[in-house]
JSON list of C-alpha atoms and ligand atoms in Angstrom, two decimals:
[
{"chain": "U", "resi": 1, "resn": "MET", "atom": "CA", "xyz": [0.14, -0.26, 0.18]},
{"chain": "U", "resi": 2, "resn": "LEU", "atom": "CA", "xyz": [1.13, 3.46, -0.70]},
{"chain": "U", "resi": 3, "resn": "ASP", "atom": "CA", "xyz": [2.85, 5.21, 2.19]},
{"chain": "U", "resi": 4, "resn": "TYR", "atom": "CA", "xyz": [0.23, 8.37, 2.13]},
{"chain": "U", "resi": 5, "resn": "ALA", "atom": "CA", "xyz": [2.14, 9.95, 5.14]},
{"chain": "U", "resi": 6, "resn": "ALA", "atom": "CA", "xyz": [5.05, 10.39, 3.17]},
{"chain": "U", "resi": 7, "resn": "LEU", "atom": "CA", "xyz": [3.17, 11.41, 0.24]},
{"chain": "U", "resi": 8, "resn": "GLN", "atom": "CA", "xyz": [1.35, 14.30, 2.11]},
{"chain": "U", "resi": 9, "resn": "GLN", "atom": "CA", "xyz": [4.72, 15.32, 3.71]},
{"chain": "U", "resi": 10, "resn": "ALA", "atom": "CA", "xyz": [6.53, 15.39, 0.35]},
{"chain": "U", "resi": 11, "resn": "ILE", "atom": "CA", "xyz": [3.64, 17.39, -1.31]},
{"chain": "U", "resi": 12, "resn": "LEU", "atom": "CA", "xyz": [3.29, 19.79, 1.46]},
{"chain": "U", "resi": 13, "resn": "SER", "atom": "CA", "xyz": [6.81, 20.36, 1.93]},
{"chain": "U", "resi": 14, "resn": "LEU", "atom": "CA", "xyz": [7.33, 20.91, -2.25]},
{"chain": "U", "resi": 15, "resn": "THR", "atom": "CA", "xyz": [4.18, 23.34, -2.11]},
{"chain": "U", "resi": 16, "resn": "GLU", "atom": "CA", "xyz": [4.88, 25.25, 1.07]},
{"chain": "U", "resi": 17, "resn": "GLY", "atom": "CA", "xyz": [4.02, 29.05, 0.76]},
{"chain": "U", "resi": 18, "resn": "GLU", "atom": "CA", "xyz": [2.56, 28.48, -2.76]},
{"chain": "U", "resi": 19, "resn": "ASP", "atom": "CA", "xyz": [-1.01, 29.85, -3.57]},
{"chain": "U", "resi": 20, "resn": "ASP", "atom": "CA", "xyz": [-1.14, 29.70, -7.49]},
{"chain": "U", "resi": 21, "resn": "ALA", "atom": "CA", "xyz": [-3.74, 26.93, -8.21]},
{"chain": "U", "resi": 22, "resn": "VAL", "atom": "CA", "xyz": [-2.13, 25.48, -11.35]},
{"chain": "U", "resi": 23, "resn": "ALA", "atom": "CA", "xyz": [1.47, 25.50, -9.81]},
{"chain": "U", "resi": 24, "resn": "LEU", "atom": "CA", "xyz": [-0.25, 23.27, -7.05]},
{"chain": "U", "resi": 25, "resn": "MET", "atom": "CA", "xyz": [-2.11, 21.31, -9.45]},
{"chain": "U", "resi": 26, "resn": "ALA", "atom": "CA", "xyz": [1.05, 20.55, -11.33]},
{"chain": "U", "resi": 27, "resn": "THR", "atom": "CA", "xyz": [2.89, 19.50, -8.11]},
{"chain": "U", "resi": 28, "resn": "VAL", "atom": "CA", "xyz": [0.11, 17.16, -6.73]},
{"chain": "U", "resi": 29, "resn": "ALA", "atom": "CA", "xyz": [-0.59, 15.72, -10.24]},
{"chain": "U", "resi": 30, "resn": "CYS", "atom": "CA", "xyz": [3.35, 14.66, -10.43]},
{"chain": "U", "resi": 31, "resn": "GLU", "atom": "CA", "xyz": [3.85, 13.31, -7.05]},
{"chain": "U", "resi": 32, "resn": "VAL", "atom": "CA", "xyz": [0.74, 11.34, -6.82]},
{"chain": "U", "resi": 33, "resn": "HIS", "atom": "CA", "xyz": [1.30, 9.95, -10.64]},
{"chain": "U", "resi": 34, "resn": "HIS", "atom": "CA", "xyz": [4.84, 8.62, -9.45]},
{"chain": "U", "resi": 35, "resn": "ALA", "atom": "CA", "xyz": [3.80, 7.30, -6.20]},
{"chain": "U", "resi": 36, "resn": "ASP", "atom": "CA", "xyz": [2.01, 4.11, -7.21]},
{"chain": "U", "resi": 37, "resn": "SER", "atom": "CA", "xyz": [2.27, 2.01, -10.50]},
{"chain": "U", "resi": 38, "resn": "ARG", "atom": "CA", "xyz": [-1.59, 1.60, -10.26]},
{"chain": "U", "resi": 39, "resn": "PHE", "atom": "CA", "xyz": [-2.07, 5.00, -11.58]},
{"chain": "U", "resi": 40, "resn": "ASP", "atom": "CA", "xyz": [-1.78, 5.62, -15.32]},
{"chain": "U", "resi": 41, "resn": "TRP", "atom": "CA", "xyz": [-3.32, 8.70, -15.88]},
{"chain": "U", "resi": 42, "resn": "THR", "atom": "CA", "xyz": [-3.33, 11.54, -12.87]},
{"chain": "U", "resi": 43, "resn": "GLY", "atom": "CA", "xyz": [-4.60, 15.08, -13.31]},
{"chain": "U", "resi": 44, "resn": "PHE", "atom": "CA", "xyz": [-7.06, 17.92, -12.72]},
{"chain": "U", "resi": 45, "resn": "TYR", "atom": "CA", "xyz": [-9.92, 19.32, -14.81]},
{"chain": "U", "resi": 46, "resn": "ARG", "atom": "CA", "xyz": [-10.50, 22.97, -13.65]},
{"chain": "U", "resi": 47, "resn": "VAL", "atom": "CA", "xyz": [-13.90, 24.59, -13.45]},
{"chain": "U", "resi": 48, "resn": "VAL", "atom": "CA", "xyz": [-13.55, 27.38, -15.96]},
{"chain": "U", "resi": 49, "resn": "GLU", "atom": "CA", "xyz": [-17.55, 28.43, -16.20]},
{"chain": "U", "resi": 50, "resn": "PRO", "atom": "CA", "xyz": [-20.42, 27.43, -14.72]},
{"chain": "U", "resi": 51, "resn": "GLU", "atom": "CA", "xyz": [-21.03, 23.60, -15.42]},
{"chain": "U", "resi": 52, "resn": "LEU", "atom": "CA", "xyz": [-17.91, 23.33, -17.30]},
{"chain": "U", "resi": 53, "resn": "MET", "atom": "CA", "xyz": [-14.46, 22.22, -16.61]},
{"chain": "U", "resi": 54, "resn": "LYS", "atom": "CA", "xyz": [-11.15, 21.97, -19.23]},
{"chain": "U", "resi": 55, "resn": "ILE", "atom": "CA", "xyz": [-8.29, 20.11, -18.58]},
{"chain": "U", "resi": 56, "resn": "GLY", "atom": "CA", "xyz": [-5.43, 21.08, -16.09]},
{"chain": "U", "resi": 57, "resn": "PRO", "atom": "CA", "xyz": [-2.07, 19.76, -15.09]},
{"chain": "U", "resi": 58, "resn": "TYR", "atom": "CA", "xyz": [-1.72, 15.96, -15.65]},
{"chain": "U", "resi": 59, "resn": "GLN", "atom": "CA", "xyz": [0.41, 12.96, -16.21]},
{"chain": "U", "resi": 60, "resn": "GLY", "atom": "CA", "xyz": [-0.12, 10.37, -18.35]},
{"chain": "U", "resi": 61, "resn": "GLY", "atom": "CA", "xyz": [-1.51, 10.31, -22.23]},
{"chain": "U", "resi": 62, "resn": "HIS", "atom": "CA", "xyz": [-3.54, 13.16, -23.50]},
{"chain": "U", "resi": 63, "resn": "GLY", "atom": "CA", "xyz": [-6.90, 13.80, -21.63]},
{"chain": "U", "resi": 64, "resn": "CYS", "atom": "CA", "xyz": [-9.94, 14.97, -22.80]},
{"chain": "U", "resi": 65, "resn": "LEU", "atom": "CA", "xyz": [-9.90, 18.96, -23.25]},
{"chain": "U", "resi": 66, "resn": "VAL", "atom": "CA", "xyz": [-13.55, 19.64, -21.95]},
{"chain": "U", "resi": 67, "resn": "ILE", "atom": "CA", "xyz": [-15.70, 17.72, -19.38]},
{"chain": "U", "resi": 68, "resn": "PRO", "atom": "CA", "xyz": [-19.13, 19.30, -18.95]},
{"chain": "U", "resi": 69, "resn": "PHE", "atom": "CA", "xyz": [-20.72, 18.70, -15.52]},
{"chain": "U", "resi": 70, "resn": "SER", "atom": "CA", "xyz": [-23.22, 16.37, -17.11]},
{"chain": "U", "resi": 71, "resn": "ARG", "atom": "CA", "xyz": [-20.80, 13.76, -18.30]},
{"chain": "U", "resi": 72, "resn": "GLY", "atom": "CA", "xyz": [-18.63, 11.11, -17.14]},
{"chain": "U", "resi": 73, "resn": "VAL", "atom": "CA", "xyz": [-17.06, 10.24, -13.69]},
{"chain": "U", "resi": 74, "resn": "CYS", "atom": "CA", "xyz": [-15.31, 13.45, -13.27]},
{"chain": "U", "resi": 75, "resn": "GLY", "atom": "CA", "xyz": [-18.89, 15.29, -14.21]},
{"chain": "U", "resi": 76, "resn": "ALA", "atom": "CA", "xyz": [-20.59, 13.28, -11.28]},
{"chain": "U", "resi": 77, "resn": "ALA", "atom": "CA", "xyz": [-17.57, 14.46, -8.92]},
{"chain": "U", "resi": 78, "resn": "ALA", "atom": "CA", "xyz": [-18.34, 17.94, -9.84]},
{"chain": "U", "resi": 79, "resn": "ARG", "atom": "CA", "xyz": [-22.37, 17.89, -9.87]},
{"chain": "U", "resi": 80, "resn": "THR", "atom": "CA", "xyz": [-22.38, 16.04, -6.44]},
{"chain": "U", "resi": 81, "resn": "GLY", "atom": "CA", "xyz": [-19.30, 17.33, -4.78]},
{"chain": "U", "resi": 82, "resn": "GLU", "atom": "CA", "xyz": [-18.62, 13.88, -3.64]},
{"chain": "U", "resi": 83, "resn": "VAL", "atom": "CA", "xyz": [-15.82, 11.30, -4.34]},
{"chain": "U", "resi": 84, "resn": "GLN", "atom": "CA", "xyz": [-16.45, 9.05, -7.09]},
{"chain": "U", "resi": 85, "resn": "LEU", "atom": "CA", "xyz": [-14.89, 5.33, -6.86]},
{"chain": "U", "resi": 86, "resn": "VAL", "atom": "CA", "xyz": [-15.64, 3.43, -9.92]},
{"chain": "U", "resi": 87, "resn": "PRO", "atom": "CA", "xyz": [-14.32, -0.01, -9.91]},
{"chain": "U", "resi": 88, "resn": "ASP", "atom": "CA", "xyz": [-15.44, -0.69, -13.68]},
{"chain": "U", "resi": 89, "resn": "VAL", "atom": "CA", "xyz": [-15.80, 1.87, -16.07]},
{"chain": "U", "resi": 90, "resn": "ASP", "atom": "CA", "xyz": [-17.69, -0.17, -18.30]},
{"chain": "U", "resi": 91, "resn": "ALA", "atom": "CA", "xyz": [-20.32, -0.27, -15.62]},
{"chain": "U", "resi": 92, "resn": "PHE", "atom": "CA", "xyz": [-20.55, 3.62, -15.19]},
{"chain": "U", "resi": 93, "resn": "ALA", "atom": "CA", "xyz": [-23.06, 5.06, -17.28]},
{"chain": "U", "resi": 94, "resn": "GLY", "atom": "CA", "xyz": [-21.56, 7.95, -19.33]},
{"chain": "U", "resi": 95, "resn": "HIS", "atom": "CA", "xyz": [-18.15, 7.45, -18.58]},
{"chain": "U", "resi": 96, "resn": "ILE", "atom": "CA", "xyz": [-15.91, 9.10, -20.91]},
{"chain": "U", "resi": 97, "resn": "ALA", "atom": "CA", "xyz": [-13.29, 6.81, -22.48]},
{"chain": "U", "resi": 98, "resn": "CYS", "atom": "CA", "xyz": [-10.21, 9.26, -23.00]},
{"chain": "U", "resi": 99, "resn": "ALA", "atom": "CA", "xyz": [-8.01, 6.16, -22.91]},
{"chain": "U", "resi": 100, "resn": "SER", "atom": "CA", "xyz": [-9.49, 2.97, -23.75]},
{"chain": "U", "resi": 101, "resn": "SER", "atom": "CA", "xyz": [-7.02, 1.31, -21.71]},
{"chain": "U", "resi": 102, "resn": "THR", "atom": "CA", "xyz": [-8.57, 2.77, -18.40]},
{"chain": "U", "resi": 103, "resn": "ARG", "atom": "CA", "xyz": [-10.52, 0.39, -16.37]},
{"chain": "U", "resi": 104, "resn": "SER", "atom": "CA", "xyz": [-11.07, 1.85, -12.93]},
{"chain": "U", "resi": 105, "resn": "GLU", "atom": "CA", "xyz": [-11.28, 5.71, -11.50]},
{"chain": "U", "resi": 106, "resn": "LEU", "atom": "CA", "xyz": [-11.03, 7.62, -8.45]},
{"chain": "U", "resi": 107, "resn": "VAL", "atom": "CA", "xyz": [-12.25, 11.04, -9.06]},
{"chain": "U", "resi": 108, "resn": "LEU", "atom": "CA", "xyz": [-12.21, 13.94, -6.00]},
{"chain": "U", "resi": 109, "resn": "PRO", "atom": "CA", "xyz": [-13.46, 17.26, -6.18]},
{"chain": "U", "resi": 110, "resn": "VAL", "atom": "CA", "xyz": [-11.48, 19.99, -5.25]},
{"chain": "U", "resi": 111, "resn": "PHE", "atom": "CA", "xyz": [-12.37, 22.72, -2.82]},
{"chain": "U", "resi": 112, "resn": "ASN", "atom": "CA", "xyz": [-10.74, 25.99, -1.85]},
{"chain": "U", "resi": 113, "resn": "GLY", "atom": "CA", "xyz": [-10.69, 27.44, 1.42]},
{"chain": "U", "resi": 114, "resn": "GLN", "atom": "CA", "xyz": [-14.00, 29.23, 0.62]},
{"chain": "U", "resi": 115, "resn": "GLY", "atom": "CA", "xyz": [-15.78, 25.95, 0.03]},
{"chain": "U", "resi": 116, "resn": "ASP", "atom": "CA", "xyz": [-16.03, 26.75, -4.04]},
{"chain": "U", "resi": 117, "resn": "LEU", "atom": "CA", "xyz": [-15.44, 24.03, -6.28]},
{"chain": "U", "resi": 118, "resn": "ILE", "atom": "CA", "xyz": [-12.43, 24.70, -8.23]},
{"chain": "U", "resi": 119, "resn": "ALA", "atom": "CA", "xyz": [-11.55, 21.36, -9.91]},
{"chain": "U", "resi": 120, "resn": "VAL", "atom": "CA", "xyz": [-11.91, 17.78, -9.62]},
{"chain": "U", "resi": 121, "resn": "PHE", "atom": "CA", "xyz": [-8.94, 15.24, -9.67]},
{"chain": "U", "resi": 122, "resn": "ASP", "atom": "CA", "xyz": [-9.08, 12.34, -11.38]},
{"chain": "U", "resi": 123, "resn": "ILE", "atom": "CA", "xyz": [-6.84, 9.19, -11.01]},
{"chain": "U", "resi": 124, "resn": "ASP", "atom": "CA", "xyz": [-7.29, 6.34, -13.63]},
{"chain": "U", "resi": 125, "resn": "SER", "atom": "CA", "xyz": [-5.87, 2.95, -13.53]},
{"chain": "U", "resi": 126, "resn": "ASP", "atom": "CA", "xyz": [-5.48, 0.51, -16.42]},
{"chain": "U", "resi": 127, "resn": "GLN", "atom": "CA", "xyz": [-6.24, -2.30, -13.45]},
{"chain": "U", "resi": 128, "resn": "PRO", "atom": "CA", "xyz": [-9.93, -3.04, -12.76]},
{"chain": "U", "resi": 129, "resn": "ASP", "atom": "CA", "xyz": [-10.86, -2.25, -9.33]},
{"chain": "U", "resi": 130, "resn": "ALA", "atom": "CA", "xyz": [-7.61, -0.51, -8.47]},
{"chain": "U", "resi": 131, "resn": "PHE", "atom": "CA", "xyz": [-8.59, 1.69, -5.67]},
{"chain": "U", "resi": 132, "resn": "THR", "atom": "CA", "xyz": [-9.88, 1.12, -2.23]},
{"chain": "U", "resi": 133, "resn": "ASP", "atom": "CA", "xyz": [-11.98, 3.15, 0.30]},
{"chain": "U", "resi": 134, "resn": "GLU", "atom": "CA", "xyz": [-8.65, 4.32, 1.92]},
{"chain": "U", "resi": 135, "resn": "ASP", "atom": "CA", "xyz": [-7.21, 5.34, -1.04]},
{"chain": "U", "resi": 136, "resn": "ALA", "atom": "CA", "xyz": [-10.28, 7.95, -1.67]},
{"chain": "U", "resi": 137, "resn": "THR", "atom": "CA", "xyz": [-10.18, 8.82, 2.20]},
{"chain": "U", "resi": 138, "resn": "LYS", "atom": "CA", "xyz": [-6.41, 9.46, 2.15]},
{"chain": "U", "resi": 139, "resn": "MET", "atom": "CA", "xyz": [-6.38, 11.29, -1.36]},
{"chain": "U", "resi": 140, "resn": "ALA", "atom": "CA", "xyz": [-9.32, 13.48, 0.06]},
{"chain": "U", "resi": 141, "resn": "GLU", "atom": "CA", "xyz": [-7.00, 14.51, 2.87]},
{"chain": "U", "resi": 142, "resn": "ILE", "atom": "CA", "xyz": [-4.30, 15.52, 0.88]},
{"chain": "U", "resi": 143, "resn": "VAL", "atom": "CA", "xyz": [-6.60, 17.69, -1.69]},
{"chain": "U", "resi": 144, "resn": "ALA", "atom": "CA", "xyz": [-8.01, 19.33, 1.49]},
{"chain": "U", "resi": 145, "resn": "SER", "atom": "CA", "xyz": [-4.61, 20.02, 2.79]},
{"chain": "U", "resi": 146, "resn": "VAL", "atom": "CA", "xyz": [-3.29, 21.57, -0.37]},
{"chain": "U", "resi": 147, "resn": "PHE", "atom": "CA", "xyz": [-6.45, 23.37, -1.87]},
{"chain": "U", "resi": 148, "resn": "GLY", "atom": "CA", "xyz": [-8.10, 24.40, 1.34]},
{"chain": "U", "resi": 149, "resn": "ARG", "atom": "CA", "xyz": [-5.45, 27.05, 1.70]},
{"chain": "U", "resi": 150, "resn": "LEU", "atom": "CA", "xyz": [-6.59, 28.89, -1.71]},
{"chain": "W", "resi": 1, "resn": "LIG", "atom": "N1", "xyz": [-12.61, 9.10, -17.72]},
{"chain": "W", "resi": 1, "resn": "LIG", "atom": "C1", "xyz": [-12.92, 10.48, -17.05]},
{"chain": "W", "resi": 1, "resn": "LIG", "atom": "C2", "xyz": [-12.81, 11.33, -18.18]},
{"chain": "W", "resi": 1, "resn": "LIG", "atom": "C3", "xyz": [-11.32, 11.85, -18.05]},
{"chain": "W", "resi": 1, "resn": "LIG", "atom": "S1", "xyz": [-9.88, 11.14, -18.63]},
{"chain": "W", "resi": 1, "resn": "LIG", "atom": "O1", "xyz": [-10.12, 9.53, -18.49]},
{"chain": "W", "resi": 1, "resn": "LIG", "atom": "C4", "xyz": [-8.44, 11.92, -18.72]},
{"chain": "W", "resi": 1, "resn": "LIG", "atom": "C5", "xyz": [-14.65, 10.46, -16.84]},
{"chain": "W", "resi": 1, "resn": "LIG", "atom": "O2", "xyz": [-15.35, 9.73, -17.49]},
{"chain": "W", "resi": 1, "resn": "LIG", "atom": "O3", "xyz": [-14.91, 11.35, -16.28]}
]
């Protein structure tokens, strides 16, 4: 299992004093992506206008550029403000297949310190059922510790 305490510590040290959202997203995407071989695409979709997200910093193959709140796992996270843990993307109605190799996903809403939704953090795996409830909980803690400062 990934050492979440070490991952969080590394991210907090690297981003100390930084308050630029894109700089934070780039650093989180990089650190998380390289922390575990289960993660094949790791990145952010930023809320750019009501009900619409565009691609932000990511690691992995190219992603879709635009995702409306009405579509996909990312859209569901944005719409509901709740973490989406999808063990089998083929069983998720409306899943957006940016990469046909993706089998499972963990998508977390990203809020700033005022409680506004600024993005979603999407982690995709080529393995089925790659993510646990612990992954969801620990990733949510990391996201809150980094973006809650904005
Ligand atoms: N699979 C996501 C779309 C984003 S990409 O896979 C990078 C979804 O259904 O929301």
